[in-house]
Amino acid sequence: MQFKLSNGVIIPGIGFGTWQIPADQSYEATLNAIKNGYRHIDTAYAYENEEGVGKAIKDSGLKREEIFVTTKLPSHIKTYDGTIDHFYQSLKNLDLDYIDLYLIHAPWPWSNVGQDCTQGNIEAFRAMIDLYNKGLIKSIGVSNFRPENIEPLIKALNFVPHVNQIRFFIGNTQEDLVKYCNEKNILIEAYSPLATGKLLENQDIKRIAIKYGVTISQLAIRYCVERGALPLPKSTNSERQKANLDVDFKIAKEDMDVLNNIHNPELDRPLRS
Ligand code: A2P
């Protein structure tokens, strides 16, 4: 299973999410994930685990082109030079010579959610386009962006991001944003596809999972794929890593309708917890 970005780049259909994997566990967790079949790893400078992830990729024995690596520009970096500098720092941390996908982590610093950083985002994205044109990044995008954050980039730089990585799971699907991205051919990547584990007790979802003979996690991950969103499940447990990749089934329309209408007000907010 794979997705194709608007620039033709192929991206493996389920990524291994490393948010909240501490630095001292990231090597083992990522190496296991690769052994268990993941060919797409999602990290970020801000996760402080790029070194472990990079070392695992090296030690996996896979060729560089066999693995798709995403990392992200820290949310408080909003200048051209800062972006170039942090990109090279990530490259060094990961010990790689190119990145498959590089994202602006958020439209504003996490310490000041909602701040207007339009000009800074344009500068950061301009730097990313230059790195992309040099072949140092194979695809570029954003994360946690709303249409009003994306539009100025397109207008100023005449470049549509390839990806928007957002908090997306059953009951929290940000429909207006998804519609906008679909229209612009921006791939949605779903972080926290299990709502960081909080979906796992939902009885409505459980009922449907039982019907398909799968776990709630598998149903929740497959749900993203059915919605055209690329899921990034995180697990440090080898068995759960394997199970989360084993989602080769179809969810019938009537069940998708039920899942699309599940609404969990406690979890229905656009950003990470
Ligand atoms: P663990 O790492 O111990 O497996 P999300 O991907 O939405 O961020 O969710 C991650 C959380 O869900 C983690 O706490 C992870 O714990 C847990 N998790 C991941 N996969 C499964 C699974 N297949 N079954 C149960 N819990 C899971």
mmCIF file with all atom_site columns, C-alpha atoms in Angstrom, residues 96-251:
data_model
loop_
_atom_site.group_PDB
_atom_site.id
_atom_site.type_symbol
_atom_site.label_atom_id
_atom_site.label_alt_id
_atom_site.label_comp_id
_atom_site.label_asym_id
_atom_site.label_entity_id
_atom_site.label_seq_id
_atom_site.pdbx_PDB_ins_code
_atom_site.Cartn_x
_atom_site.Cartn_y
_atom_site.Cartn_z
_atom_site.occupancy
_atom_site.B_iso_or_equiv
_atom_site.pdbx_formal_charge
_atom_site.auth_seq_id
_atom_site.auth_comp_id
_atom_site.auth_asym_id
_atom_site.auth_atom_id
_atom_site.pdbx_PDB_model_num
ATOM 1   C CA . LEU A 1 96  ? 21.714  11.009 6.134  1.00 0.00 ? 96  LEU A CA 1
ATOM 2   C CA . ASP A 1 97  ? 22.509  12.920 2.965  1.00 0.00 ? 97  ASP A CA 1
ATOM 3   C CA . TYR A 1 98  ? 18.912  13.670 1.978  1.00 0.00 ? 98  TYR A CA 1
ATOM 4   C CA . ILE A 1 99  ? 15.432  13.719 3.558  1.00 0.00 ? 99  ILE A CA 1
ATOM 5   C CA . ASP A 1 100 ? 12.395  12.263 1.803  1.00 0.00 ? 100 ASP A CA 1
ATOM 6   C CA . LEU A 1 101 ? 9.898   14.652 3.353  1.00 0.00 ? 101 LEU A CA 1
ATOM 7   C CA . TYR A 1 102 ? 10.552  17.830 5.353  1.00 0.00 ? 102 TYR A CA 1
ATOM 8   C CA . LEU A 1 103 ? 7.682   19.609 7.106  1.00 0.00 ? 103 LEU A CA 1
ATOM 9   C CA . ILE A 1 104 ? 7.182   22.908 8.921  1.00 0.00 ? 104 ILE A CA 1
ATOM 10  C CA . HIS A 1 105 ? 6.160   21.448 12.283 1.00 0.00 ? 105 HIS A CA 1
ATOM 11  C CA . ALA A 1 106 ? 3.460   24.021 13.052 1.00 0.00 ? 106 ALA A CA 1
ATOM 12  C CA . PRO A 1 107 ? 2.292   27.419 11.801 1.00 0.00 ? 107 PRO A CA 1
ATOM 13  C CA . TRP A 1 108 ? 3.360   29.038 15.077 1.00 0.00 ? 108 TRP A CA 1
ATOM 14  C CA . PRO A 1 109 ? 5.686   28.155 17.956 1.00 0.00 ? 109 PRO A CA 1
ATOM 15  C CA . TRP A 1 110 ? 4.105   25.598 20.296 1.00 0.00 ? 110 TRP A CA 1
ATOM 16  C CA . SER A 1 111 ? 4.803   28.131 23.040 1.00 0.00 ? 111 SER A CA 1
ATOM 17  C CA . ASN A 1 112 ? 2.519   30.660 21.310 1.00 0.00 ? 112 ASN A CA 1
ATOM 18  C CA . VAL A 1 113 ? -0.250  28.762 19.535 1.00 0.00 ? 113 VAL A CA 1
ATOM 19  C CA . GLY A 1 114 ? -2.242  31.024 17.224 1.00 0.00 ? 114 GLY A CA 1
ATOM 20  C CA . GLN A 1 115 ? 0.464   33.673 16.755 1.00 0.00 ? 115 GLN A CA 1
ATOM 21  C CA . ASP A 1 116 ? 0.463   35.121 13.234 1.00 0.00 ? 116 ASP A CA 1
ATOM 22  C CA . CYS A 1 117 ? 3.720   33.898 11.654 1.00 0.00 ? 117 CYS A CA 1
ATOM 23  C CA . THR A 1 118 ? 2.619   34.232 8.033  1.00 0.00 ? 118 THR A CA 1
ATOM 24  C CA . GLN A 1 119 ? 5.766   36.011 6.886  1.00 0.00 ? 119 GLN A CA 1
ATOM 25  C CA . GLY A 1 120 ? 8.013   33.630 8.829  1.00 0.00 ? 120 GLY A CA 1
ATOM 26  C CA . ASN A 1 121 ? 6.274   30.608 7.338  1.00 0.00 ? 121 ASN A CA 1
ATOM 27  C CA . ILE A 1 122 ? 6.803   32.024 3.861  1.00 0.00 ? 122 ILE A CA 1
ATOM 28  C CA . GLU A 1 123 ? 10.514  32.492 4.625  1.00 0.00 ? 123 GLU A CA 1
ATOM 29  C CA . ALA A 1 124 ? 10.819  28.959 6.015  1.00 0.00 ? 124 ALA A CA 1
ATOM 30  C CA . PHE A 1 125 ? 9.003   27.451 3.062  1.00 0.00 ? 125 PHE A CA 1
ATOM 31  C CA . ARG A 1 126 ? 11.112  29.477 0.630  1.00 0.00 ? 126 ARG A CA 1
ATOM 32  C CA . ALA A 1 127 ? 14.214  27.897 2.170  1.00 0.00 ? 127 ALA A CA 1
ATOM 33  C CA . MET A 1 128 ? 12.651  24.450 1.915  1.00 0.00 ? 128 MET A CA 1
ATOM 34  C CA . ILE A 1 129 ? 11.866  24.989 -1.771 1.00 0.00 ? 129 ILE A CA 1
ATOM 35  C CA . ASP A 1 130 ? 15.533  25.879 -2.353 1.00 0.00 ? 130 ASP A CA 1
ATOM 36  C CA . LEU A 1 131 ? 16.653  22.691 -0.583 1.00 0.00 ? 131 LEU A CA 1
ATOM 37  C CA . TYR A 1 132 ? 14.081  20.737 -2.589 1.00 0.00 ? 132 TYR A CA 1
ATOM 38  C CA . ASN A 1 133 ? 15.386  22.196 -5.845 1.00 0.00 ? 133 ASN A CA 1
ATOM 39  C CA . LYS A 1 134 ? 18.909  21.150 -4.830 1.00 0.00 ? 134 LYS A CA 1
ATOM 40  C CA . GLY A 1 135 ? 17.697  17.563 -4.348 1.00 0.00 ? 135 GLY A CA 1
ATOM 41  C CA . LEU A 1 136 ? 18.407  17.558 -0.614 1.00 0.00 ? 136 LEU A CA 1
ATOM 42  C CA . ILE A 1 137 ? 14.706  17.040 0.123  1.00 0.00 ? 137 ILE A CA 1
ATOM 43  C CA . LYS A 1 138 ? 12.460  14.912 -2.111 1.00 0.00 ? 138 LYS A CA 1
ATOM 44  C CA . SER A 1 139 ? 9.158   16.452 -1.001 1.00 0.00 ? 139 SER A CA 1
ATOM 45  C CA . ILE A 1 140 ? 8.106   19.300 1.278  1.00 0.00 ? 140 ILE A CA 1
ATOM 46  C CA . GLY A 1 141 ? 5.082   20.205 3.297  1.00 0.00 ? 141 GLY A CA 1
ATOM 47  C CA . VAL A 1 142 ? 3.556   21.481 6.498  1.00 0.00 ? 142 VAL A CA 1
ATOM 48  C CA . SER A 1 143 ? 1.996   20.169 9.680  1.00 0.00 ? 143 SER A CA 1
ATOM 49  C CA . ASN A 1 144 ? -0.891  21.452 11.782 1.00 0.00 ? 144 ASN A CA 1
ATOM 50  C CA . PHE A 1 145 ? -1.630  24.061 9.100  1.00 0.00 ? 145 PHE A CA 1
ATOM 51  C CA . ARG A 1 146 ? -5.147  25.337 8.406  1.00 0.00 ? 146 ARG A CA 1
ATOM 52  C CA . PRO A 1 147 ? -6.187  26.629 4.958  1.00 0.00 ? 147 PRO A CA 1
ATOM 53  C CA . GLU A 1 148 ? -5.543  30.198 6.113  1.00 0.00 ? 148 GLU A CA 1
ATOM 54  C CA . ASN A 1 149 ? -1.938  29.209 6.913  1.00 0.00 ? 149 ASN A CA 1
ATOM 55  C CA . ILE A 1 150 ? -1.413  27.383 3.596  1.00 0.00 ? 150 ILE A CA 1
ATOM 56  C CA . GLU A 1 151 ? -2.949  29.947 1.227  1.00 0.00 ? 151 GLU A CA 1
ATOM 57  C CA . PRO A 1 152 ? -0.275  32.641 1.831  1.00 0.00 ? 152 PRO A CA 1
ATOM 58  C CA . LEU A 1 153 ? 2.492   30.134 1.025  1.00 0.00 ? 153 LEU A CA 1
ATOM 59  C CA . ILE A 1 154 ? 0.884   29.221 -2.275 1.00 0.00 ? 154 ILE A CA 1
ATOM 60  C CA . LYS A 1 155 ? 0.255   32.869 -3.146 1.00 0.00 ? 155 LYS A CA 1
ATOM 61  C CA . ALA A 1 156 ? 3.744   34.091 -2.226 1.00 0.00 ? 156 ALA A CA 1
ATOM 62  C CA . LEU A 1 157 ? 5.781   31.199 -3.577 1.00 0.00 ? 157 LEU A CA 1
ATOM 63  C CA . ASN A 1 158 ? 3.563   29.624 -6.230 1.00 0.00 ? 158 ASN A CA 1
ATOM 64  C CA . PHE A 1 159 ? 4.254   26.214 -4.720 1.00 0.00 ? 159 PHE A CA 1
ATOM 65  C CA . VAL A 1 160 ? 1.626   23.894 -3.250 1.00 0.00 ? 160 VAL A CA 1
ATOM 66  C CA . PRO A 1 161 ? 2.942   21.860 -0.278 1.00 0.00 ? 161 PRO A CA 1
ATOM 67  C CA . HIS A 1 162 ? 2.955   18.131 -0.973 1.00 0.00 ? 162 HIS A CA 1
ATOM 68  C CA . VAL A 1 163 ? 1.731   17.118 2.497  1.00 0.00 ? 163 VAL A CA 1
ATOM 69  C CA . ASN A 1 164 ? -0.129  18.446 5.531  1.00 0.00 ? 164 ASN A CA 1
ATOM 70  C CA . GLN A 1 165 ? 0.339   16.285 8.623  1.00 0.00 ? 165 GLN A CA 1
ATOM 71  C CA . ILE A 1 166 ? -2.532  16.779 11.072 1.00 0.00 ? 166 ILE A CA 1
ATOM 72  C CA . ARG A 1 167 ? -4.167  15.246 14.141 1.00 0.00 ? 167 ARG A CA 1
ATOM 73  C CA . PHE A 1 168 ? -6.686  12.928 12.503 1.00 0.00 ? 168 PHE A CA 1
ATOM 74  C CA . PHE A 1 169 ? -8.585  9.916  13.788 1.00 0.00 ? 169 PHE A CA 1
ATOM 75  C CA . ILE A 1 170 ? -12.116 8.524  14.023 1.00 0.00 ? 170 ILE A CA 1
ATOM 76  C CA . GLY A 1 171 ? -14.219 11.252 15.646 1.00 0.00 ? 171 GLY A CA 1
ATOM 77  C CA . ASN A 1 172 ? -11.716 14.023 14.910 1.00 0.00 ? 172 ASN A CA 1
ATOM 78  C CA . THR A 1 173 ? -11.376 14.447 11.179 1.00 0.00 ? 173 THR A CA 1
ATOM 79  C CA . GLN A 1 174 ? -11.226 18.230 10.572 1.00 0.00 ? 174 GLN A CA 1
ATOM 80  C CA . GLU A 1 175 ? -13.512 17.855 7.540  1.00 0.00 ? 175 GLU A CA 1
ATOM 81  C CA . ASP A 1 176 ? -13.153 21.395 6.179  1.00 0.00 ? 176 ASP A CA 1
ATOM 82  C CA . LEU A 1 177 ? -9.385  21.156 6.243  1.00 0.00 ? 177 LEU A CA 1
ATOM 83  C CA . VAL A 1 178 ? -9.386  17.695 4.674  1.00 0.00 ? 178 VAL A CA 1
ATOM 84  C CA . LYS A 1 179 ? -11.682 18.928 1.887  1.00 0.00 ? 179 LYS A CA 1
ATOM 85  C CA . TYR A 1 180 ? -9.373  21.888 1.221  1.00 0.00 ? 180 TYR A CA 1
ATOM 86  C CA . CYS A 1 181 ? -6.277  19.648 1.092  1.00 0.00 ? 181 CYS A CA 1
ATOM 87  C CA . ASN A 1 182 ? -7.999  17.093 -1.145 1.00 0.00 ? 182 ASN A CA 1
ATOM 88  C CA . GLU A 1 183 ? -8.930  19.850 -3.590 1.00 0.00 ? 183 GLU A CA 1
ATOM 89  C CA . LYS A 1 184 ? -5.322  21.079 -3.676 1.00 0.00 ? 184 LYS A CA 1
ATOM 90  C CA . ASN A 1 185 ? -3.922  17.533 -3.966 1.00 0.00 ? 185 ASN A CA 1
ATOM 91  C CA . ILE A 1 186 ? -2.114  17.923 -0.630 1.00 0.00 ? 186 ILE A CA 1
ATOM 92  C CA . LEU A 1 187 ? -1.763  14.508 1.022  1.00 0.00 ? 187 LEU A CA 1
ATOM 93  C CA . ILE A 1 188 ? -3.118  14.366 4.567  1.00 0.00 ? 188 ILE A CA 1
ATOM 94  C CA . GLU A 1 189 ? -0.938  12.456 6.999  1.00 0.00 ? 189 GLU A CA 1
ATOM 95  C CA . ALA A 1 190 ? -2.700  11.388 10.191 1.00 0.00 ? 190 ALA A CA 1
ATOM 96  C CA . TYR A 1 191 ? -0.725  11.716 13.384 1.00 0.00 ? 191 TYR A CA 1
ATOM 97  C CA . SER A 1 192 ? -2.174  10.118 16.518 1.00 0.00 ? 192 SER A CA 1
ATOM 98  C CA . PRO A 1 193 ? -4.433  7.799  14.434 1.00 0.00 ? 193 PRO A CA 1
ATOM 99  C CA . LEU A 1 194 ? -5.343  6.031  17.713 1.00 0.00 ? 194 LEU A CA 1
ATOM 100 C CA . ALA A 1 195 ? -5.863  9.357  19.524 1.00 0.00 ? 195 ALA A CA 1
ATOM 101 C CA . THR A 1 196 ? -2.664  8.461  21.414 1.00 0.00 ? 196 THR A CA 1
ATOM 102 C CA . GLY A 1 197 ? -4.467  5.342  22.627 1.00 0.00 ? 197 GLY A CA 1
ATOM 103 C CA . LYS A 1 198 ? -7.698  7.015  23.743 1.00 0.00 ? 198 LYS A CA 1
ATOM 104 C CA . LEU A 1 199 ? -9.781  5.451  20.957 1.00 0.00 ? 199 LEU A CA 1
ATOM 105 C CA . LEU A 1 200 ? -9.080  1.987  22.230 1.00 0.00 ? 200 LEU A CA 1
ATOM 106 C CA . GLU A 1 201 ? -11.981 1.865  24.682 1.00 0.00 ? 201 GLU A CA 1
ATOM 107 C CA . ASN A 1 202 ? -14.658 3.220  22.359 1.00 0.00 ? 202 ASN A CA 1
ATOM 108 C CA . GLN A 1 203 ? -17.557 0.741  22.282 1.00 0.00 ? 203 GLN A CA 1
ATOM 109 C CA . ASP A 1 204 ? -19.023 1.905  18.924 1.00 0.00 ? 204 ASP A CA 1
ATOM 110 C CA . ILE A 1 205 ? -15.683 1.378  17.245 1.00 0.00 ? 205 ILE A CA 1
ATOM 111 C CA . LYS A 1 206 ? -15.222 -1.926 19.052 1.00 0.00 ? 206 LYS A CA 1
ATOM 112 C CA . ARG A 1 207 ? -18.513 -3.259 17.684 1.00 0.00 ? 207 ARG A CA 1
ATOM 113 C CA . ILE A 1 208 ? -17.381 -2.620 14.100 1.00 0.00 ? 208 ILE A CA 1
ATOM 114 C CA . ALA A 1 209 ? -13.887 -3.982 14.752 1.00 0.00 ? 209 ALA A CA 1
ATOM 115 C CA . ILE A 1 210 ? -15.402 -7.245 16.014 1.00 0.00 ? 210 ILE A CA 1
ATOM 116 C CA . LYS A 1 211 ? -17.466 -7.490 12.836 1.00 0.00 ? 211 LYS A CA 1
ATOM 117 C CA . TYR A 1 212 ? -14.267 -7.429 10.765 1.00 0.00 ? 212 TYR A CA 1
ATOM 118 C CA . GLY A 1 213 ? -12.307 -9.662 13.142 1.00 0.00 ? 213 GLY A CA 1
ATOM 119 C CA . VAL A 1 214 ? -9.708  -6.953 13.735 1.00 0.00 ? 214 VAL A CA 1
ATOM 120 C CA . THR A 1 215 ? -8.614  -4.905 16.735 1.00 0.00 ? 215 THR A CA 1
ATOM 121 C CA . ILE A 1 216 ? -9.794  -1.357 17.366 1.00 0.00 ? 216 ILE A CA 1
ATOM 122 C CA . SER A 1 217 ? -6.283  -0.162 16.471 1.00 0.00 ? 217 SER A CA 1
ATOM 123 C CA . GLN A 1 218 ? -6.386  -1.951 13.148 1.00 0.00 ? 218 GLN A CA 1
ATOM 124 C CA . LEU A 1 219 ? -9.814  -0.539 12.374 1.00 0.00 ? 219 LEU A CA 1
ATOM 125 C CA . ALA A 1 220 ? -8.700  2.974  13.337 1.00 0.00 ? 220 ALA A CA 1
ATOM 126 C CA . ILE A 1 221 ? -5.591  2.728  11.146 1.00 0.00 ? 221 ILE A CA 1
ATOM 127 C CA . ARG A 1 222 ? -7.538  1.300  8.211  1.00 0.00 ? 222 ARG A CA 1
ATOM 128 C CA . TYR A 1 223 ? -10.105 4.072  8.635  1.00 0.00 ? 223 TYR A CA 1
ATOM 129 C CA . CYS A 1 224 ? -7.405  6.654  7.839  1.00 0.00 ? 224 CYS A CA 1
ATOM 130 C CA . VAL A 1 225 ? -6.382  4.778  4.706  1.00 0.00 ? 225 VAL A CA 1
ATOM 131 C CA . GLU A 1 226 ? -10.028 4.572  3.554  1.00 0.00 ? 226 GLU A CA 1
ATOM 132 C CA . ARG A 1 227 ? -10.243 8.334  4.035  1.00 0.00 ? 227 ARG A CA 1
ATOM 133 C CA . GLY A 1 228 ? -7.124  8.863  1.888  1.00 0.00 ? 228 GLY A CA 1
ATOM 134 C CA . ALA A 1 229 ? -5.060  9.909  4.907  1.00 0.00 ? 229 ALA A CA 1
ATOM 135 C CA . LEU A 1 230 ? -1.698  8.301  5.593  1.00 0.00 ? 230 LEU A CA 1
ATOM 136 C CA . PRO A 1 231 ? -1.631  6.956  9.186  1.00 0.00 ? 231 PRO A CA 1
ATOM 137 C CA . LEU A 1 232 ? 1.425   7.310  11.440 1.00 0.00 ? 232 LEU A CA 1
ATOM 138 C CA . PRO A 1 233 ? 0.768   4.928  14.363 1.00 0.00 ? 233 PRO A CA 1
ATOM 139 C CA . LYS A 1 234 ? 3.290   4.885  17.190 1.00 0.00 ? 234 LYS A CA 1
ATOM 140 C CA . SER A 1 235 ? 4.162   1.802  19.215 1.00 0.00 ? 235 SER A CA 1
ATOM 141 C CA . THR A 1 236 ? 7.272   0.708  21.046 1.00 0.00 ? 236 THR A CA 1
ATOM 142 C CA . ASN A 1 237 ? 5.904   -2.840 21.296 1.00 0.00 ? 237 ASN A CA 1
ATOM 143 C CA . SER A 1 238 ? 7.003   -5.201 18.548 1.00 0.00 ? 238 SER A CA 1
ATOM 144 C CA . GLU A 1 239 ? 3.744   -7.204 18.391 1.00 0.00 ? 239 GLU A CA 1
ATOM 145 C CA . ARG A 1 240 ? 1.639   -4.044 18.242 1.00 0.00 ? 240 ARG A CA 1
ATOM 146 C CA . GLN A 1 241 ? 3.935   -2.606 15.581 1.00 0.00 ? 241 GLN A CA 1
ATOM 147 C CA . LYS A 1 242 ? 3.268   -5.698 13.446 1.00 0.00 ? 242 LYS A CA 1
ATOM 148 C CA . ALA A 1 243 ? -0.491  -5.622 14.081 1.00 0.00 ? 243 ALA A CA 1
ATOM 149 C CA . ASN A 1 244 ? -0.652  -1.940 13.122 1.00 0.00 ? 244 ASN A CA 1
ATOM 150 C CA . LEU A 1 245 ? 0.789   -2.747 9.681  1.00 0.00 ? 245 LEU A CA 1
ATOM 151 C CA . ASP A 1 246 ? -1.575  -5.664 9.131  1.00 0.00 ? 246 ASP A CA 1
ATOM 152 C CA . VAL A 1 247 ? -4.590  -3.717 7.878  1.00 0.00 ? 247 VAL A CA 1
ATOM 153 C CA . ASP A 1 248 ? -5.203  -5.148 4.440  1.00 0.00 ? 248 ASP A CA 1
ATOM 154 C CA . PHE A 1 249 ? -9.012  -5.205 4.601  1.00 0.00 ? 249 PHE A CA 1
ATOM 155 C CA . LYS A 1 250 ? -11.824 -2.990 3.318  1.00 0.00 ? 250 LYS A CA 1
ATOM 156 C CA . ILE A 1 251 ? -14.320 -1.159 5.508  1.00 0.00 ? 251 ILE A CA 1
#
